[in-house]
PDB file of C-alpha atoms in Angstrom:
ATOM      1  CA  MET A   1      -1.507  -6.678 -26.384  1.00 44.00           C
ATOM      2  CA  ASP A   2      -1.006  -9.447 -23.791  1.00 45.00           C
ATOM      3  CA  GLY A   3      -3.575 -10.146 -21.085  1.00 41.00           C
ATOM      4  CA  VAL A   4      -2.376 -13.657 -20.109  1.00 45.00           C
ATOM      5  CA  SER A   5       0.193 -13.086 -17.364  1.00 49.00           C
ATOM      6  CA  THR A   6       0.914  -9.494 -16.737  1.00 71.00           C
ATOM      7  CA  GLY A   7      -2.263  -7.648 -17.602  1.00 85.00           C
ATOM      8  CA  VAL A   8      -3.183  -5.844 -20.788  1.00 89.00           C
ATOM      9  CA  ARG A   9      -0.570  -3.946 -22.832  1.00 92.00           C
ATOM     10  CA  ALA A  10      -2.089  -1.473 -25.215  1.00 93.00           C
ATOM     11  CA  THR A  11      -0.824   1.503 -27.274  1.00 95.00           C
ATOM     12  CA  ALA A  12      -2.556   4.196 -29.266  1.00 96.00           C
ATOM     13  CA  ARG A  13      -0.607   6.368 -31.724  1.00 98.00           C
ATOM     14  CA  LEU A  14      -1.792   9.581 -33.318  1.00 97.00           C
ATOM     15  CA  GLY A  15       0.017  11.691 -35.847  1.00 98.00           C
ATOM     16  CA  ALA A  16      -1.163  15.036 -37.266  1.00 98.00           C
ATOM     17  CA  ARG A  17       0.307  17.046 -40.103  1.00 97.00           C
ATOM     18  CA  SER A  18      -0.686  19.975 -42.360  1.00 97.00           C
ATOM     19  CA  ASP A  19      -2.573  18.771 -45.426  1.00 95.00           C
ATOM     20  CA  GLY A  20      -1.113  21.596 -47.531  1.00 92.00           C
ATOM     21  CA  ARG A  21      -4.556  23.132 -48.110  1.00 93.00           C
ATOM     22  CA  GLY A  22      -5.015  24.925 -44.801  1.00 92.00           C
ATOM     23  CA  GLY A  23      -6.288  21.919 -42.907  1.00 94.00           C
ATOM     24  CA  THR A  24      -4.904  19.089 -40.776  1.00 97.00           C
ATOM     25  CA  ALA A  25      -4.463  15.508 -41.923  1.00 97.00           C
ATOM     26  CA  LEU A  26      -4.190  12.427 -39.665  1.00 97.00           C
ATOM     27  CA  PRO A  27      -1.818  10.048 -41.327  1.00 97.00           C
ATOM     28  CA  VAL A  28      -1.416   8.009 -38.122  1.00 97.00           C
ATOM     29  CA  LEU A  29      -4.529   6.981 -36.159  1.00 97.00           C
ATOM     30  CA  GLU A  30      -3.919   3.653 -34.550  1.00 96.00           C
ATOM     31  CA  GLY A  31      -5.360   2.117 -31.391  1.00 93.00           C
ATOM     32  CA  GLU A  32      -5.452  -1.406 -29.963  1.00 89.00           C
ATOM     33  CA  GLY A  33      -7.399  -3.268 -27.330  1.00 85.00           C
ATOM     34  CA  PRO A  34      -9.007  -0.848 -24.862  1.00 89.00           C
ATOM     35  CA  LEU A  35      -7.593   2.245 -26.626  1.00 92.00           C
ATOM     36  CA  ALA A  36      -9.549   3.260 -29.732  1.00 93.00           C
ATOM     37  CA  LEU A  37      -9.151   6.488 -31.620  1.00 95.00           C
ATOM     38  CA  ARG A  38     -11.982   8.106 -33.634  1.00 95.00           C
ATOM     39  CA  ARG A  39     -11.806  11.180 -35.848  1.00 95.00           C
ATOM     40  CA  THR A  40     -14.771  13.528 -35.267  1.00 93.00           C
ATOM     41  CA  ARG A  41     -15.868  16.776 -36.814  1.00 88.00           C
ATOM     42  CA  GLY A  42     -13.151  19.409 -36.424  1.00 81.00           C
ATOM     43  CA  SER A  43     -13.286  23.185 -36.405  1.00 81.00           C
ATOM     44  CA  GLY A  44     -11.708  25.269 -39.137  1.00 84.00           C
ATOM     45  CA  ASP A  45      -8.193  24.034 -39.744  1.00 92.00           C
ATOM     46  CA  ARG A  46      -8.091  22.057 -36.489  1.00 95.00           C
ATOM     47  CA  ALA A  47      -8.696  18.301 -36.634  1.00 97.00           C
ATOM     48  CA  ARG A  48     -10.456  16.605 -33.674  1.00 97.00           C
ATOM     49  CA  VAL A  49      -9.934  13.136 -32.343  1.00 97.00           C
ATOM     50  CA  MET A  50     -11.688  11.261 -29.477  1.00 96.00           C
ATOM     51  CA  LEU A  51     -10.061   8.578 -27.408  1.00 95.00           C
ATOM     52  CA  VAL A  52     -12.713   5.893 -26.775  1.00 90.00           C
ATOM     53  CA  GLY A  53     -12.195   3.257 -24.033  1.00 76.00           C
ATOM     54  CA  ALA A  54     -13.393  -0.026 -25.502  1.00 59.00           C
ATOM     55  CA  MET A  55     -12.937  -1.858 -22.198  1.00 60.00           C
ATOM     56  CA  SER A  56     -12.886  -1.135 -18.455  1.00 66.00           C
ATOM     57  CA  GLY A  57      -9.638  -0.135 -16.981  1.00 73.00           C
ATOM     58  CA  PRO A  58      -6.807   0.283 -16.525  1.00 89.00           C
ATOM     59  CA  LEU A  59      -6.895  -2.674 -14.094  1.00 89.00           C
ATOM     60  CA  GLY A  60      -4.072  -3.900 -11.862  1.00 88.00           C
ATOM     61  CA  GLY A  61      -1.200  -5.065 -14.082  1.00 90.00           C
ATOM     62  CA  ASP A  62      -2.299  -3.137 -17.215  1.00 92.00           C
ATOM     63  CA  HIS A  63       0.008  -0.783 -19.055  1.00 94.00           C
ATOM     64  CA  PHE A  64      -1.579   1.708 -21.463  1.00 94.00           C
ATOM     65  CA  THR A  65       0.426   4.108 -23.595  1.00 96.00           C
ATOM     66  CA  VAL A  66      -0.914   7.010 -25.756  1.00 97.00           C
ATOM     67  CA  GLU A  67       1.442   8.840 -28.142  1.00 98.00           C
ATOM     68  CA  ALA A  68       0.570  11.933 -30.103  1.00 98.00           C
ATOM     69  CA  GLU A  69       2.744  13.967 -32.513  1.00 98.00           C
ATOM     70  CA  VAL A  70       1.675  17.199 -34.138  1.00 98.00           C
ATOM     71  CA  THR A  71       3.963  18.486 -36.839  1.00 98.00           C
ATOM     72  CA  GLU A  72       4.557  22.051 -38.217  1.00 97.00           C
ATOM     73  CA  ARG A  73       1.366  23.981 -39.166  1.00 96.00           C
ATOM     74  CA  ALA A  74      -0.942  21.227 -37.940  1.00 98.00           C
ATOM     75  CA  ARG A  75      -3.620  21.922 -35.318  1.00 98.00           C
ATOM     76  CA  LEU A  76      -5.234  19.148 -33.273  1.00 98.00           C
ATOM     77  CA  HIS A  77      -7.784  18.794 -30.487  1.00 98.00           C
ATOM     78  CA  VAL A  78      -7.818  15.516 -28.605  1.00 98.00           C
ATOM     79  CA  GLY A  79     -10.534  14.629 -26.082  1.00 96.00           C
ATOM     80  CA  SER A  80     -11.990  11.446 -24.630  1.00 95.00           C
ATOM     81  CA  ALA A  81     -15.481  10.033 -24.787  1.00 91.00           C
ATOM     82  CA  ALA A  82     -15.722   9.358 -21.104  1.00 90.00           C
ATOM     83  CA  ALA A  83     -13.814   9.393 -17.857  1.00 92.00           C
ATOM     84  CA  THR A  84     -10.896   6.939 -17.363  1.00 92.00           C
ATOM     85  CA  ILE A  85     -11.583   4.727 -14.355  1.00 91.00           C
ATOM     86  CA  ALA A  86      -8.741   3.075 -12.538  1.00 91.00           C
ATOM     87  CA  LEU A  87     -10.008  -0.261 -11.087  1.00 89.00           C
ATOM     88  CA  PRO A  88      -8.564  -3.027  -8.998  1.00 88.00           C
ATOM     89  CA  GLY A  89      -7.782  -6.168 -10.921  1.00 77.00           C
ATOM     90  CA  GLN A  90      -6.723  -9.804 -10.536  1.00 74.00           C
ATOM     91  CA  HIS A  91      -3.057  -8.920 -10.830  1.00 72.00           C
ATOM     92  CA  LYS A  92      -1.287  -7.641  -7.666  1.00 75.00           C
ATOM     93  CA  ASP A  93       0.923  -5.309  -9.716  1.00 82.00           C
ATOM     94  CA  GLY A  94      -0.154  -1.717 -10.113  1.00 90.00           C
ATOM     95  CA  ALA A  95      -1.320  -0.329 -13.466  1.00 94.00           C
ATOM     96  CA  ARG A  96       0.517   2.251 -15.601  1.00 95.00           C
ATOM     97  CA  TYR A  97      -0.784   4.856 -18.002  1.00 96.00           C
ATOM     98  CA  ASP A  98       1.773   6.735 -20.044  1.00 97.00           C
ATOM     99  CA  VAL A  99       1.099   9.768 -22.291  1.00 98.00           C
ATOM    100  CA  ARG A 100       3.746  11.190 -24.635  1.00 98.00           C
ATOM    101  CA  LEU A 101       3.016  14.326 -26.568  1.00 98.00           C
ATOM    102  CA  THR A 102       5.199  16.078 -29.161  1.00 98.00           C
ATOM    103  CA  VAL A 103       4.291  19.456 -30.643  1.00 98.00           C
ATOM    104  CA  ALA A 104       6.486  20.985 -33.320  1.00 98.00           C
ATOM    105  CA  ASP A 105       7.252  24.655 -33.935  1.00 98.00           C
ATOM    106  CA  GLY A 106       4.226  26.285 -35.520  1.00 97.00           C
ATOM    107  CA  ALA A 107       1.912  23.465 -34.407  1.00 98.00           C
ATOM    108  CA  GLU A 108      -0.889  23.429 -31.855  1.00 98.00           C
ATOM    109  CA  LEU A 109      -2.260  20.712 -29.595  1.00 98.00           C
ATOM    110  CA  LEU A 110      -5.273  20.897 -27.336  1.00 98.00           C
ATOM    111  CA  TRP A 111      -5.071  17.857 -25.020  1.00 98.00           C
ATOM    112  CA  LEU A 112      -8.368  17.886 -23.121  1.00 97.00           C
ATOM    113  CA  PRO A 113      -9.384  14.393 -21.929  1.00 96.00           C
ATOM    114  CA  GLU A 114     -12.096  13.708 -19.356  1.00 95.00           C
ATOM    115  CA  GLN A 115     -11.173  13.116 -15.715  1.00 95.00           C
ATOM    116  CA  LEU A 116      -9.341  10.116 -14.252  1.00 94.00           C
ATOM    117  CA  ILE A 117     -11.214   8.493 -11.356  1.00 93.00           C
ATOM    118  CA  SER A 118      -9.218   6.493  -8.809  1.00 93.00           C
ATOM    119  CA  VAL A 119     -11.486   3.741  -7.463  1.00 92.00           C
ATOM    120  CA  ALA A 120     -10.997   2.190  -3.986  1.00 91.00           C
ATOM    121  CA  GLY A 121      -8.516  -0.722  -4.211  1.00 91.00           C
ATOM    122  CA  SER A 122      -6.893   0.424  -7.467  1.00 92.00           C
ATOM    123  CA  ASP A 123      -3.198   1.277  -7.884  1.00 93.00           C
ATOM    124  CA  LEU A 124      -2.277   3.439 -10.873  1.00 95.00           C
ATOM    125  CA  ALA A 125       0.856   5.351 -11.862  1.00 95.00           C
ATOM    126  CA  VAL A 126       0.262   8.011 -14.566  1.00 96.00           C
ATOM    127  CA  THR A 127       3.047   9.811 -16.405  1.00 98.00           C
ATOM    128  CA  THR A 128       2.628  12.554 -18.940  1.00 98.00           C
ATOM    129  CA  HIS A 129       5.598  13.907 -20.983  1.00 98.00           C
ATOM    130  CA  ALA A 130       5.022  16.827 -23.334  1.00 98.00           C
ATOM    131  CA  ASP A 131       7.747  18.129 -25.644  1.00 98.00           C
ATOM    132  CA  VAL A 132       6.833  21.444 -27.316  1.00 98.00           C
ATOM    133  CA  GLY A 133       8.858  23.450 -29.816  1.00 98.00           C
ATOM    134  CA  ALA A 134       9.789  27.019 -28.851  1.00 96.00           C
ATOM    135  CA  GLU A 135       7.182  28.259 -31.306  1.00 97.00           C
ATOM    136  CA  GLY A 136       4.649  25.554 -30.595  1.00 98.00           C
ATOM    137  CA  ARG A 137       1.333  25.867 -28.728  1.00 98.00           C
ATOM    138  CA  LEU A 138      -0.145  23.499 -26.161  1.00 98.00           C
ATOM    139  CA  VAL A 139      -3.175  23.394 -23.902  1.00 98.00           C
ATOM    140  CA  LEU A 140      -2.955  20.396 -21.587  1.00 98.00           C
ATOM    141  CA  ARG A 141      -5.563  19.500 -18.960  1.00 98.00           C
ATOM    142  CA  GLU A 142      -5.308  16.859 -16.290  1.00 97.00           C
ATOM    143  CA  GLU A 143      -8.127  16.127 -13.818  1.00 96.00           C
ATOM    144  CA  GLN A 144      -7.994  13.497 -11.121  1.00 94.00           C
ATOM    145  CA  VAL A 145     -10.912  12.432  -8.859  1.00 94.00           C
ATOM    146  CA  LEU A 146     -10.092  10.490  -5.769  1.00 91.00           C
ATOM    147  CA  GLY A 147     -12.811   7.862  -5.348  1.00 85.00           C
ATOM    148  CA  ARG A 148     -16.367   7.660  -6.495  1.00 79.00           C
ATOM    149  CA  ALA A 149     -19.197   9.199  -4.487  1.00 76.00           C
ATOM    150  CA  GLY A 150     -18.934   8.085  -0.823  1.00 74.00           C
ATOM    151  CA  GLU A 151     -15.884   5.957  -1.553  1.00 80.00           C
ATOM    152  CA  GLU A 152     -12.270   6.124  -0.412  1.00 85.00           C
ATOM    153  CA  PRO A 153      -9.696   6.499  -3.229  1.00 87.00           C
ATOM    154  CA  GLY A 154      -7.250   4.023  -4.544  1.00 90.00           C
ATOM    155  CA  ARG A 155      -3.498   4.624  -4.754  1.00 92.00           C
ATOM    156  CA  LEU A 156      -2.726   7.159  -7.451  1.00 93.00           C
ATOM    157  CA  GLY A 157       0.707   8.531  -8.445  1.00 94.00           C
ATOM    158  CA  SER A 158       1.061  11.091 -11.233  1.00 95.00           C
ATOM    159  CA  ARG A 159       3.979  12.834 -12.839  1.00 97.00           C
ATOM    160  CA  LEU A 160       3.763  15.704 -15.372  1.00 98.00           C
ATOM    161  CA  VAL A 161       6.827  16.852 -17.340  1.00 98.00           C
ATOM    162  CA  VAL A 162       6.707  19.638 -19.901  1.00 98.00           C
ATOM    163  CA  ARG A 163       9.634  20.713 -22.047  1.00 98.00           C
ATOM    164  CA  VAL A 164       9.621  23.792 -24.311  1.00 98.00           C
ATOM    165  CA  GLY A 165      12.350  24.235 -26.817  1.00 97.00           C
ATOM    166  CA  GLY A 166      14.261  21.367 -25.145  1.00 96.00           C
ATOM    167  CA  ARG A 167      14.153  23.007 -21.753  1.00 96.00           C
ATOM    168  CA  VAL A 168      12.229  21.553 -18.825  1.00 97.00           C
ATOM    169  CA  VAL A 169       9.693  24.140 -17.591  1.00 97.00           C
ATOM    170  CA  LEU A 170       7.667  21.818 -15.363  1.00 97.00           C
ATOM    171  CA  ASP A 171       8.379  18.527 -13.560  1.00 97.00           C
ATOM    172  CA  GLN A 172       5.915  17.784 -10.782  1.00 94.00           C
ATOM    173  CA  GLU A 173       4.677  14.688  -9.002  1.00 93.00           C
ATOM    174  CA  LEU A 174       1.708  13.910  -6.739  1.00 90.00           C
ATOM    175  CA  SER A 175       0.913  10.791  -4.791  1.00 91.00           C
ATOM    176  CA  CYS A 176      -2.461  10.208  -3.136  1.00 88.00           C
ATOM    177  CA  GLY A 177      -4.375   7.407  -1.432  1.00 83.00           C
ATOM    178  CA  PRO A 178      -3.373   4.414   0.646  1.00 84.00           C
ATOM    179  CA  GLY A 179       0.412   4.047   0.969  1.00 78.00           C
ATOM    180  CA  ALA A 180       1.125   7.562  -0.332  1.00 75.00           C
ATOM    181  CA  PRO A 181       3.475   9.774   1.712  1.00 73.00           C
ATOM    182  CA  GLY A 182       1.814  11.331   4.767  1.00 69.00           C
ATOM    183  CA  GLY A 183       0.169  14.700   4.417  1.00 64.00           C
ATOM    184  CA  TRP A 184      -1.212  14.273   0.904  1.00 69.00           C
ATOM    185  CA  ASP A 185      -4.731  15.010   2.211  1.00 70.00           C
ATOM    186  CA  GLY A 186      -3.595  17.833   4.524  1.00 63.00           C
ATOM    187  CA  PRO A 187      -3.860  21.611   4.183  1.00 65.00           C
ATOM    188  CA  ALA A 188      -0.540  21.876   2.330  1.00 56.00           C
ATOM    189  CA  VAL A 189      -1.682  19.576  -0.508  1.00 63.00           C
ATOM    190  CA  LEU A 190      -5.352  18.753  -1.089  1.00 71.00           C
ATOM    191  CA  GLY A 191      -6.870  20.225   2.039  1.00 70.00           C
ATOM    192  CA  GLY A 192      -9.566  17.525   2.215  1.00 76.00           C
ATOM    193  CA  HIS A 193     -10.681  17.980  -1.392  1.00 81.00           C
ATOM    194  CA  ARG A 194     -11.267  14.984  -3.610  1.00 86.00           C
ATOM    195  CA  ALA A 195     -10.593  16.495  -7.041  1.00 92.00           C
ATOM    196  CA  VAL A 196      -7.334  17.953  -8.250  1.00 93.00           C
ATOM    197  CA  GLY A 197      -6.317  19.321 -11.653  1.00 94.00           C
ATOM    198  CA  GLN A 198      -3.631  21.013 -13.695  1.00 95.00           C
ATOM    199  CA  LEU A 199      -3.833  23.180 -16.822  1.00 97.00           C
ATOM    200  CA  VAL A 200      -0.631  23.858 -18.747  1.00 98.00           C
ATOM    201  CA  VAL A 201      -0.714  26.499 -21.465  1.00 98.00           C
ATOM    202  CA  VAL A 202       2.302  27.051 -23.779  1.00 98.00           C
ATOM    203  CA  ARG A 203       2.204  30.008 -26.101  1.00 98.00           C
ATOM    204  CA  PRO A 204       5.162  31.790 -27.839  1.00 97.00           C
ATOM    205  CA  GLU A 205       3.894  35.226 -26.734  1.00 96.00           C
ATOM    206  CA  PHE A 206       4.346  34.298 -23.039  1.00 96.00           C
ATOM    207  CA  ALA A 207       8.124  34.564 -23.643  1.00 93.00           C
ATOM    208  CA  GLU A 208       7.848  38.367 -23.888  1.00 92.00           C
ATOM    209  CA  ARG A 209       4.671  38.815 -21.868  1.00 93.00           C
ATOM    210  CA  PRO A 210       4.686  36.276 -19.004  1.00 93.00           C
ATOM    211  CA  VAL A 211       1.413  35.826 -17.089  1.00 95.00           C
ATOM    212  CA  ALA A 212       1.218  37.343 -13.619  1.00 94.00           C
ATOM    213  CA  ALA A 213       0.870  34.998 -10.654  1.00 95.00           C
ATOM    214  CA  ARG A 214      -2.524  35.278  -9.055  1.00 94.00           C
ATOM    215  CA  MET A 215      -5.384  33.412  -7.443  1.00 92.00           C
ATOM    216  CA  LEU A 216      -8.292  32.461  -9.750  1.00 90.00           C
ATOM    217  CA  GLY A 217     -11.230  32.136  -7.382  1.00 81.00           C
ATOM    218  CA  ASP A 218     -11.501  29.743  -4.492  1.00 85.00           C
ATOM    219  CA  GLY A 219      -9.152  26.784  -5.024  1.00 89.00           C
ATOM    220  CA  ALA A 220      -7.242  27.727  -8.161  1.00 93.00           C
ATOM    221  CA  ALA A 221      -3.963  29.607  -8.765  1.00 94.00           C
ATOM    222  CA  LEU A 222      -2.177  30.748 -11.903  1.00 96.00           C
ATOM    223  CA  MET A 223       1.670  30.753 -12.016  1.00 96.00           C
ATOM    224  CA  PRO A 224       4.138  31.641 -14.790  1.00 96.00           C
ATOM    225  CA  LEU A 225       6.625  28.975 -15.754  1.00 96.00           C
ATOM    226  CA  ALA A 226      10.140  29.480 -16.986  1.00 88.00           C
ATOM    227  CA  GLY A 227       9.885  30.018 -20.779  1.00 87.00           C
ATOM    228  CA  PRO A 228       6.664  30.665 -22.688  1.00 96.00           C
ATOM    229  CA  ALA A 229       4.325  28.712 -20.435  1.00 97.00           C
ATOM    230  CA  ALA A 230       1.830  29.046 -17.563  1.00 97.00           C
ATOM    231  CA  LEU A 231       0.461  26.573 -15.040  1.00 97.00           C
ATOM    232  CA  VAL A 232      -2.961  26.548 -13.330  1.00 97.00           C
ATOM    233  CA  THR A 233      -3.468  24.251 -10.371  1.00 95.00           C
ATOM    234  CA  ALA A 234      -6.868  23.689  -8.753  1.00 95.00           C
ATOM    235  CA  VAL A 235      -8.511  21.623  -6.052  1.00 94.00           C
ATOM    236  CA  ALA A 236     -12.192  21.192  -5.615  1.00 93.00           C
ATOM    237  CA  PRO A 237     -14.713  19.002  -3.724  1.00 92.00           C
ATOM    238  CA  ASP A 238     -15.867  17.293  -6.907  1.00 93.00           C
ATOM    239  CA  ALA A 239     -15.232  16.883 -10.641  1.00 94.00           C
ATOM    240  CA  LEU A 240     -17.857  19.416 -11.696  1.00 94.00           C
ATOM    241  CA  ARG A 241     -16.470  22.199  -9.600  1.00 94.00           C
ATOM    242  CA  LEU A 242     -12.951  21.339 -10.711  1.00 95.00           C
ATOM    243  CA  ARG A 243     -13.901  21.546 -14.415  1.00 96.00           C
ATOM    244  CA  ARG A 244     -15.532  24.910 -13.822  1.00 95.00           C
ATOM    245  CA  LEU A 245     -12.389  26.240 -12.187  1.00 95.00           C
ATOM    246  CA  LEU A 246     -10.149  25.098 -15.024  1.00 96.00           C
ATOM    247  CA  ASP A 247     -12.560  26.314 -17.784  1.00 96.00           C
ATOM    248  CA  ALA A 248     -12.712  29.683 -16.113  1.00 94.00           C
ATOM    249  CA  ALA A 249      -8.863  29.802 -15.928  1.00 95.00           C
ATOM    250  CA  LEU A 250      -8.500  29.026 -19.625  1.00 95.00           C
ATOM    251  CA  THR A 251     -11.030  31.807 -20.456  1.00 93.00           C
ATOM    252  CA  ASP A 252      -9.050  34.170 -18.209  1.00 90.00           C
ATOM    253  CA  LEU A 253      -5.902  33.428 -20.182  1.00 90.00           C
ATOM    254  CA  GLY A 254      -7.750  34.394 -23.357  1.00 78.00           C
TER     255      GLY A 254
END
């Protein structure tokens, strides 16, 4: 970690494997600086970990990385203790937040962090890469809130890439806030809403029984992806409504 000249550099690493007794062990659970990992009470054979922000941020110039690997027969649920808040900092450079997820065949990962809030004056680029085996399972949720109450958003760029069995099934980008390409707040993108989210669900059974594309209430849509995966996208006026839409979508998928 180096906060002297270029902002804070911090990495958290998480590894899950079968314990051989029907449960999940966590041989790798390492965090540094503002990224702390805490094991909490799991459910059945699924381990549970919380990502705890020990400091504010990311600030301008910071670069955070979170890596998680789930091996065969392991089951893991990862959440976060609170929202991630992108803030302006002393450095003129933008901040980066990279997430790298690997899920093996026969493994399961529920990646369900709290929302990311883009504060006025901040500049953050988020990238999430998920590699899932052809027989792996993934539930991945992303929620982004543009500005706090009564506040304009900062600059926020996000990219989400999902591979299943080595094949790219999703590669999408979104840029919002000052300096983003024109039209990001228009009817073709956010339509004036200030909360946007994605839910990616990968299940082997989707290969033979793909989901049907359909609307899921006001502001959410479900779409099949190439391969055993589905995507829900949603926009809402606030974080609470967005979470309700995504929760309802996950329930709808069963």
